[in-house]
Amino acid sequence: MKPVKVGICGFGTVGGGTFNVLTQNAEQIARRSGREIIIEQVGARRDNPACDTSNTNVTRDIFDVARNPDVDVVVELIGGYDVAKELVLEAIKNGKHVVTANKALIAVHGDEIFAAADKAGVTVGYEAGVAGGIPAIKAVREGLAANNIERVAGIINGTGNFILTEMRDKGRDFADVLKEAQELGYAEADPTFDVEGIDAAHKLTILSSIAYGIPLQFDNCFTEGISKITRDDVEYAEELGYRIKHLGISARSEKGIDLRVHPTLIPETNMVAKVDGVMNAVAVKGDAVNDTLFCGPGAGAGPTASAVVADIIDIAREIKVAPLSYNTLDDVKVLEIEEVETSYYLRMQAQDKAGVLANVASILSNKGINIEAIIQKEPAEGETLVPVIMLTHKVQEKIMNQAIAEIEASGDINGSVTRIRVEHLN
Ligand code: HSE
């Protein structure tokens, strides 16, 4: 069989990792693919000191790779939306298969790219875009294909999980941990994508599209970041038997699909709560299989390259799979965040006087909100404000917003109420 010739565009952390995995594991990969996989060309503005390219054709123009008649598979690892889209469409136009780790590209322009690929009869692989080294897309699309998927929930940003873990375990500073995540090659070029949940929203959009057969709807994904989480919240959550994780959650109900990324309290006994550092966890609930959990490193050169190379091997074996089930979609509505029901963690600085707690409780009970647990701390020396922390039972977000607005207007508390959503994942 003729070898498959690969052109790698982008030679940073993931590009370098892919080059090295393809080179170092060439023999094993050839056995699994049934043919040799050769790096025909690398397109990059800079060399990667971790890679020996002395025997490789390197061009400074990535579009050379997309047009190179000897390249069968273009591997897009430059990131970003615009140039990446142009590159991928150019490669498809030239009859190349494409493998990408670019979740932003797929979440936002995927439908257009898949349509072009369908027309050209080529495959677009994007396993590396979701949850790094975990074969999450394969698991949902192939391994769980027999199921109606009921929920997908998980930690799908390694940088965010690394930051929350280091802050909790070592009391480290947010900015300092973020800098380390950047040095380790975990963070996006713009790290606000990690911290504000945009990266996780890209990934959740892709996974949900596959899980429920709906179009890619990044704009309908509710997104809240971790930058406002304080050490106090982390400690109170622990006192209540929970951990704070930055989760992507989508679930299907009769009303529609909720699609949301936000900091979430989950019971410390839940397996997802124990997934720390750069590790990701994707929990999928199917009607036949019930609960499954896939866990592994969510970022970094090796894990992401592992997923990129697996897609290249699939293409080499000519396993063609429909890129997304969007063409057999159900017309299911994505719910507005106000329509979603969850439990809540609330923290407020209350006035230290009689009746305050009763007033807050009565605002909640008038709205039918059931309190599950309360912690009230003694005021610090010389302080007139006491921290009050509550866990509630499930309630619709719209009702909780009304209750929070009333509590904030009551004069019983100082400042605003901190609210973190709680999921029991059961
Ligand atoms: N910045 C991403 C993360 C890289 O931290 O998870 C992998 O997609």
Coordinates of C-alpha atoms and ligand atoms in Angstrom, one line a residue:
M1 CA 0.0 0.0 0.0
K2 CA 1.1 3.5 -0.8
P3 CA 2.2 5.5 2.3
V4 CA -0.1 8.3 3.5
K5 CA 1.6 11.7 3.3
V6 CA 0.9 14.2 6.0
G7 CA 1.5 18.0 6.0
I8 CA 1.6 19.6 9.4
C9 CA 0.6 23.3 9.6
G10 CA 1.6 25.0 12.8
F11 CA 4.7 23.9 14.7
G12 CA 4.0 25.0 18.3
T13 CA 3.3 22.7 21.3
V14 CA 0.8 20.4 19.5
G15 CA 2.5 20.6 16.1
G16 CA 5.8 19.6 17.6
G17 CA 4.1 16.8 19.6
T18 CA 2.5 15.4 16.5
F19 CA 5.8 15.5 14.6
N20 CA 7.5 13.6 17.4
V21 CA 4.8 11.0 17.9
L22 CA 4.6 10.3 14.2
T23 CA 8.3 10.0 14.0
Q24 CA 9.1 8.1 17.2
N25 CA 6.1 5.6 16.9
A26 CA 6.3 5.3 13.1
E27 CA 6.7 1.5 13.2
Q28 CA 3.7 0.9 15.5
I29 CA 1.6 3.4 13.6
A30 CA 2.4 1.8 10.3
R31 CA 1.3 -1.6 11.6
R32 CA -2.0 -0.2 12.9
S33 CA -2.7 1.8 9.8
G34 CA -1.8 -1.0 7.4
R35 CA 0.5 1.5 5.6
E36 CA 3.3 3.9 6.4
I37 CA 2.5 7.5 7.5
I38 CA 5.1 10.0 6.3
I39 CA 5.5 13.6 7.2
E40 CA 5.8 15.1 3.7
Q41 CA 5.9 18.8 4.7
V42 CA 5.8 21.1 7.7
G43 CA 4.4 24.6 7.3
A44 CA 5.4 27.0 10.0
R45 CA 6.8 30.5 10.6
R46 CA 9.3 29.1 13.1
D47 CA 11.2 25.9 13.8
N48 CA 10.4 23.9 16.8
P49 CA 13.6 23.2 18.9
A50 CA 12.0 20.0 20.2
C51 CA 11.9 18.4 16.7
D52 CA 14.6 17.3 14.3
T53 CA 13.5 18.5 10.8
S54 CA 16.8 17.9 9.1
N55 CA 15.1 15.4 6.7
T56 CA 11.8 17.3 6.4
N57 CA 10.6 19.8 3.8
V58 CA 9.8 22.9 5.8
T59 CA 8.0 25.8 4.2
R60 CA 7.2 29.2 5.8
D61 CA 3.9 29.4 3.9
I62 CA 1.2 27.1 5.4
F63 CA -0.8 27.4 2.2
D64 CA 2.0 25.6 0.3
V65 CA 1.0 22.6 2.4
A66 CA -2.7 22.9 1.5
R67 CA -1.8 23.0 -2.2
N68 CA 1.0 20.5 -2.2
P69 CA -0.1 17.7 -4.6
D70 CA 2.0 15.1 -2.6
V71 CA 0.1 15.8 0.7
D72 CA -2.9 13.5 1.4
V73 CA -3.8 14.8 4.9
V74 CA -3.4 18.4 6.1
V75 CA -3.1 18.7 9.8
E76 CA -4.2 22.2 10.9
L77 CA -2.6 23.2 14.2
I78 CA -2.3 26.9 13.9
G79 CA -5.4 27.7 16.0
G80 CA -7.7 30.7 15.7
Y81 CA -10.7 31.3 13.5
D82 CA -10.0 33.1 10.2
V83 CA -6.7 31.9 8.7
A84 CA -7.4 28.4 10.0
K85 CA -10.7 28.4 8.2
E86 CA -9.2 29.6 5.0
L87 CA -6.4 27.0 5.2
V88 CA -8.8 24.1 5.9
L89 CA -11.2 25.1 3.1
E90 CA -8.2 25.5 0.7
A91 CA -7.0 22.0 1.7
I92 CA -10.5 20.5 1.2
K93 CA -10.8 22.3 -2.2
N94 CA -7.5 20.6 -3.1
G95 CA -9.0 17.2 -2.2
K96 CA -7.1 16.7 1.1
H97 CA -8.4 15.1 4.2
V98 CA -8.1 17.4 7.2
V99 CA -7.2 16.7 10.9
T100 CA -7.5 19.6 13.3
A101 CA -7.1 20.2 17.0
N102 CA -8.9 23.6 16.6
K103 CA -12.2 23.5 18.6
A104 CA -12.8 27.2 18.1
L105 CA -12.8 26.6 14.3
I106 CA -15.1 23.5 14.5
A107 CA -17.5 25.0 17.0
V108 CA -18.0 28.2 15.0
H109 CA -17.4 27.2 11.4
G110 CA -17.8 23.4 11.6
D111 CA -21.1 23.2 9.7
E112 CA -19.6 25.1 6.7
I113 CA -16.4 23.0 6.8
F114 CA -18.3 19.7 7.0
A115 CA -20.5 20.7 4.1
A116 CA -17.4 21.5 2.0
A117 CA -15.8 18.2 3.0
D118 CA -18.9 16.2 2.2
K119 CA -19.0 17.8 -1.2
A120 CA -15.3 17.0 -1.8
G121 CA -15.6 13.5 -0.4
V122 CA -12.9 14.0 2.2
T123 CA -12.9 13.5 6.0
V124 CA -12.4 16.1 8.7
G125 CA -11.1 14.7 12.0
Y126 CA -11.2 16.8 15.1
E127 CA -10.8 14.4 18.1
A128 CA -8.0 16.4 19.5
G129 CA -10.3 19.5 19.8
V130 CA -12.2 18.0 22.7
A131 CA -10.6 16.9 26.0
G132 CA -7.1 16.5 24.7
G133 CA -5.9 12.9 24.9
I134 CA -9.3 11.4 25.9
P135 CA -11.1 9.8 22.9
A136 CA -14.3 11.6 23.9
I137 CA -15.7 12.1 20.4
K138 CA -15.1 8.5 19.4
A139 CA -16.7 7.4 22.7
V140 CA -19.9 9.4 22.1
R141 CA -20.1 8.9 18.4
E142 CA -19.0 5.3 18.1
G143 CA -18.8 3.5 21.5
L144 CA -22.1 4.8 22.8
A145 CA -23.9 5.0 19.4
A146 CA -26.6 2.6 20.6
N147 CA -27.8 5.1 23.3
N148 CA -30.1 8.1 23.5
I149 CA -27.6 10.4 25.3
E150 CA -29.3 12.1 28.3
R151 CA -26.4 14.1 29.7
V152 CA -22.8 15.1 29.0
A153 CA -21.0 16.8 31.8
G154 CA -17.4 17.3 32.5
I155 CA -14.2 19.1 33.1
I156 CA -13.1 20.0 29.6
N157 CA -10.5 22.7 30.1
G158 CA -7.2 21.5 31.5
T159 CA -5.9 25.0 32.3
G160 CA -8.9 26.0 34.4
N161 CA -8.8 22.7 36.3
F162 CA -5.1 23.1 36.9
I163 CA -5.6 26.6 38.2
L164 CA -8.5 25.6 40.6
T165 CA -6.5 22.6 41.8
E166 CA -3.3 24.5 42.5
M167 CA -5.3 27.3 44.2
R168 CA -7.1 24.8 46.4
D169 CA -4.2 22.5 47.3
K170 CA -1.3 24.9 47.5
G171 CA -3.0 28.2 48.1
R172 CA -1.3 29.5 45.0
D173 CA -2.1 32.8 43.3
F174 CA -4.4 32.7 40.2
A175 CA -2.0 34.7 38.0
D176 CA 1.0 32.6 39.0
V177 CA -0.7 29.3 38.2
L178 CA -1.9 30.7 34.9
K179 CA 1.6 31.6 34.0
E180 CA 2.8 28.1 34.7
A181 CA -0.1 26.6 32.6
Q182 CA 1.1 28.9 29.7
E183 CA 4.7 27.7 30.1
L184 CA 3.5 24.1 30.1
G185 CA 1.7 24.6 26.8
Y186 CA -1.8 24.1 28.3
A187 CA -3.3 27.5 27.8
E188 CA -4.8 29.0 24.7
A189 CA -3.0 31.8 22.9
D190 CA -5.5 34.1 24.6
P191 CA -5.8 32.6 28.1
T192 CA -9.1 34.3 28.8
F193 CA -10.6 31.6 26.5
D194 CA -9.6 29.1 29.2
V195 CA -10.5 31.2 32.3
E196 CA -13.8 32.6 31.0
G197 CA -15.0 29.3 29.8
I198 CA -15.0 30.0 26.0
D199 CA -12.7 27.1 25.3
A200 CA -14.9 24.8 27.3
A201 CA -18.0 26.2 25.5
H202 CA -16.3 25.4 22.1
K203 CA -15.8 21.8 23.3
L204 CA -19.2 21.4 24.8
T205 CA -20.8 22.7 21.6
I206 CA -19.0 20.0 19.6
L207 CA -19.7 17.2 22.0
S208 CA -23.4 18.1 22.4
S209 CA -23.8 18.3 18.6
I210 CA -22.6 14.8 18.3
A211 CA -24.5 13.5 21.4
Y212 CA -27.9 14.9 20.5
G213 CA -27.7 15.3 16.7
I214 CA -28.2 19.0 16.8
P215 CA -26.4 21.7 14.8
L216 CA -23.3 23.4 16.3
Q217 CA -24.7 26.2 18.4
F218 CA -21.8 28.0 20.1
D219 CA -23.7 31.2 20.4
N220 CA -26.4 29.5 22.4
C221 CA -24.0 28.1 25.0
F222 CA -24.2 30.0 28.4
T223 CA -20.7 30.7 29.6
E224 CA -19.4 31.9 33.0
G225 CA -15.7 31.9 34.0
I226 CA -13.8 31.0 37.1
S227 CA -12.1 34.4 37.7
K228 CA -14.6 35.4 40.4
I229 CA -14.2 32.3 42.5
T230 CA -12.6 33.1 45.9
R231 CA -10.6 31.0 48.3
D232 CA -13.5 31.5 50.7
D233 CA -15.9 29.9 48.3
V234 CA -13.6 26.9 47.8
E235 CA -13.3 26.5 51.6
Y236 CA -17.1 26.9 52.3
A237 CA -17.9 24.4 49.5
E238 CA -15.5 21.9 51.1
E239 CA -17.1 22.5 54.5
L240 CA -20.4 21.5 52.9
G241 CA -19.0 18.4 51.4
Y242 CA -18.6 19.8 47.8
R243 CA -15.8 20.8 45.4
I244 CA -15.9 23.6 42.9
K245 CA -15.2 22.6 39.4
H246 CA -15.5 24.5 36.1
L247 CA -18.0 22.2 34.3
G248 CA -19.5 22.1 30.8
I249 CA -22.9 20.6 31.1
S250 CA -25.5 19.7 28.5
A251 CA -28.6 17.7 29.2
R252 CA -31.6 16.8 27.3
S253 CA -35.1 17.0 28.7
E254 CA -38.6 17.3 27.3
K255 CA -38.3 21.1 27.3
G256 CA -35.1 21.1 25.3
I257 CA -31.3 21.0 25.8
D258 CA -29.4 23.0 28.3
L259 CA -26.0 24.0 27.2
R260 CA -23.9 25.7 29.8
V261 CA -20.4 26.2 31.1
H262 CA -20.0 27.6 34.6
P263 CA -18.3 27.0 38.0
T264 CA -20.2 24.2 39.7
L265 CA -20.4 22.7 43.2
I266 CA -20.3 18.9 42.9
P267 CA -20.4 16.4 45.8
E268 CA -16.9 15.5 46.8
T269 CA -17.8 11.9 46.6
N270 CA -18.6 12.1 42.9
M271 CA -15.7 10.8 40.7
V272 CA -15.6 14.0 38.7
A273 CA -14.8 16.0 41.9
K274 CA -11.6 13.9 42.3
V275 CA -10.3 14.8 38.8
D276 CA -7.5 17.3 39.4
G277 CA -4.7 19.2 37.7
V278 CA -4.7 19.3 33.9
M279 CA -6.8 16.1 33.8
N280 CA -10.2 16.3 32.1
A281 CA -13.2 14.1 32.8
V282 CA -16.2 13.6 30.5
A283 CA -19.2 12.0 32.1
V284 CA -21.8 10.7 29.6
K285 CA -25.1 9.2 30.6
G286 CA -26.9 7.1 28.0
D287 CA -30.3 5.4 28.4
A288 CA -28.9 1.9 27.8
V289 CA -25.4 2.1 29.3
N290 CA -26.3 4.5 32.2
D291 CA -23.3 6.5 33.6
T292 CA -19.9 6.4 32.0
L293 CA -16.8 8.4 32.8
F294 CA -13.8 9.1 30.6
C295 CA -10.8 10.6 32.1
G296 CA -7.3 11.7 31.0
P297 CA -5.0 14.6 30.3
G298 CA -6.9 17.4 28.6
A299 CA -4.0 19.5 27.3
G300 CA -0.3 19.4 26.5
A301 CA 1.9 18.2 23.6
G302 CA 1.7 14.4 24.0
P303 CA -2.0 14.0 24.9
T304 CA -3.2 16.3 22.1
A305 CA -0.8 14.7 19.6
S306 CA -2.1 11.3 20.6
A307 CA -5.6 12.3 19.5
V308 CA -4.3 14.1 16.3
V309 CA -2.4 11.0 15.2
A310 CA -5.3 8.7 16.0
D311 CA -7.4 10.7 13.5
I312 CA -4.6 10.5 10.9
I313 CA -4.5 6.7 11.4
D314 CA -8.3 6.4 11.0
I315 CA -8.0 8.3 7.7
A316 CA -5.1 6.1 6.6
R317 CA -7.2 3.0 7.3
E318 CA -10.0 4.7 5.3
I319 CA -12.4 4.5 8.1
K320 CA -14.8 7.2 7.1
V321 CA -17.3 8.4 9.6
A322 CA -19.8 11.2 9.3
P323 CA -18.2 14.2 10.9
L324 CA -21.3 15.1 12.8
S325 CA -24.9 13.8 13.0
Y326 CA -26.2 17.3 12.3
N327 CA -27.8 16.2 9.1
T328 CA -30.1 13.8 10.9
L329 CA -30.8 16.2 13.6
D330 CA -33.8 16.5 15.9
D331 CA -35.1 20.1 16.0
V332 CA -34.6 20.5 19.7
K333 CA -34.4 23.9 21.3
V334 CA -31.4 24.9 23.4
L335 CA -32.8 26.4 26.6
E336 CA -32.1 29.9 27.8
I337 CA -30.1 29.9 31.0
E338 CA -33.2 31.4 32.8
E339 CA -35.2 28.3 32.0
V340 CA -32.6 25.9 33.4
E341 CA -33.2 24.3 36.8
T342 CA -30.3 23.6 39.2
S343 CA -29.5 23.8 42.9
Y344 CA -27.5 26.7 44.2
Y345 CA -24.7 27.7 46.6
L346 CA -25.3 31.3 47.8
R347 CA -22.9 33.4 49.8
M348 CA -23.6 36.8 51.3
Q349 CA -22.3 39.2 53.8
A350 CA -25.3 39.7 56.1
Q351 CA -25.8 42.5 58.7
D352 CA -25.2 41.1 62.2
K353 CA -28.7 41.9 63.7
A354 CA -31.8 40.1 64.7
G355 CA -34.2 39.0 61.9
V356 CA -31.8 39.2 59.0
L357 CA -31.4 35.5 58.5
A358 CA -35.2 35.1 58.9
N359 CA -35.8 37.7 56.2
V360 CA -33.5 36.1 53.8
A361 CA -35.0 32.7 54.5
S362 CA -38.5 34.1 54.0
I363 CA -37.6 35.7 50.6
L364 CA -36.4 32.3 49.5
S365 CA -39.4 30.4 50.9
N366 CA -41.9 32.9 49.4
K367 CA -40.5 31.9 46.0
G368 CA -40.8 28.2 46.9
I369 CA -37.0 27.8 47.2
N370 CA -36.1 25.1 49.7
I371 CA -32.9 25.6 51.7
E372 CA -30.8 22.4 52.1
A373 CA -28.0 23.6 54.3
I374 CA -26.9 26.9 56.0
I375 CA -23.6 28.0 57.5
Q376 CA -23.4 31.2 59.4
K377 CA -20.0 32.3 60.7
E378 CA -19.2 34.5 63.6
P379 CA -18.3 38.1 62.6
A380 CA -14.6 38.8 62.5
E381 CA -13.2 40.9 65.3
G382 CA -14.6 44.5 65.0
E383 CA -16.8 43.5 62.0
T384 CA -20.6 44.0 61.8
L385 CA -21.0 41.6 58.8
V386 CA -21.3 37.9 59.0
P387 CA -20.8 35.5 56.1
V388 CA -23.9 33.4 55.4
I389 CA -23.6 30.4 53.1
M390 CA -26.6 28.4 51.9
L391 CA -27.3 25.4 49.7
T392 CA -30.7 25.3 48.1
H393 CA -32.7 22.5 46.4
K394 CA -33.4 22.8 42.7
V395 CA -35.1 25.8 41.3
Q396 CA -35.5 27.5 38.0
E397 CA -32.7 30.2 37.4
K398 CA -35.4 32.8 36.6
I399 CA -36.9 32.4 40.1
M400 CA -33.4 32.4 41.8
N401 CA -32.6 35.6 39.9
Q402 CA -35.7 37.2 41.4
A403 CA -34.9 36.0 44.9
I404 CA -31.3 37.2 44.7
A405 CA -32.5 40.6 43.5
E406 CA -34.9 40.9 46.5
I407 CA -32.2 39.8 48.9
E408 CA -29.8 42.4 47.5
A409 CA -32.5 45.1 47.7
S410 CA -33.5 44.3 51.2
G411 CA -30.8 46.2 53.1
D412 CA -30.0 43.0 55.1
I413 CA -26.8 42.3 53.2
N414 CA -23.8 44.2 52.1
G415 CA -22.9 44.0 48.4
S416 CA -24.1 41.3 46.1
V417 CA -24.9 37.6 46.6
T418 CA -22.4 35.2 45.2
R419 CA -24.1 32.4 43.4
I420 CA -22.6 29.1 42.2
R421 CA -24.7 26.4 40.6
V422 CA -24.7 22.9 42.1
E423 CA -24.9 19.7 40.2
H424 CA -25.1 16.2 41.8
L425 CA -24.5 14.4 38.5
N426 CA -26.7 11.5 39.5
Ligands
HSE1 N1 -6.3 25.3 26.5 C1 -6.9 24.0 26.4 C2 -7.0 23.5 27.8 C3 -6.0 23.1 25.6 O1 -6.4 24.0 28.8 O2 -7.8 22.5 28.0 C4 -6.6 21.9 25.2 O3 -7.8 22.0 24.4

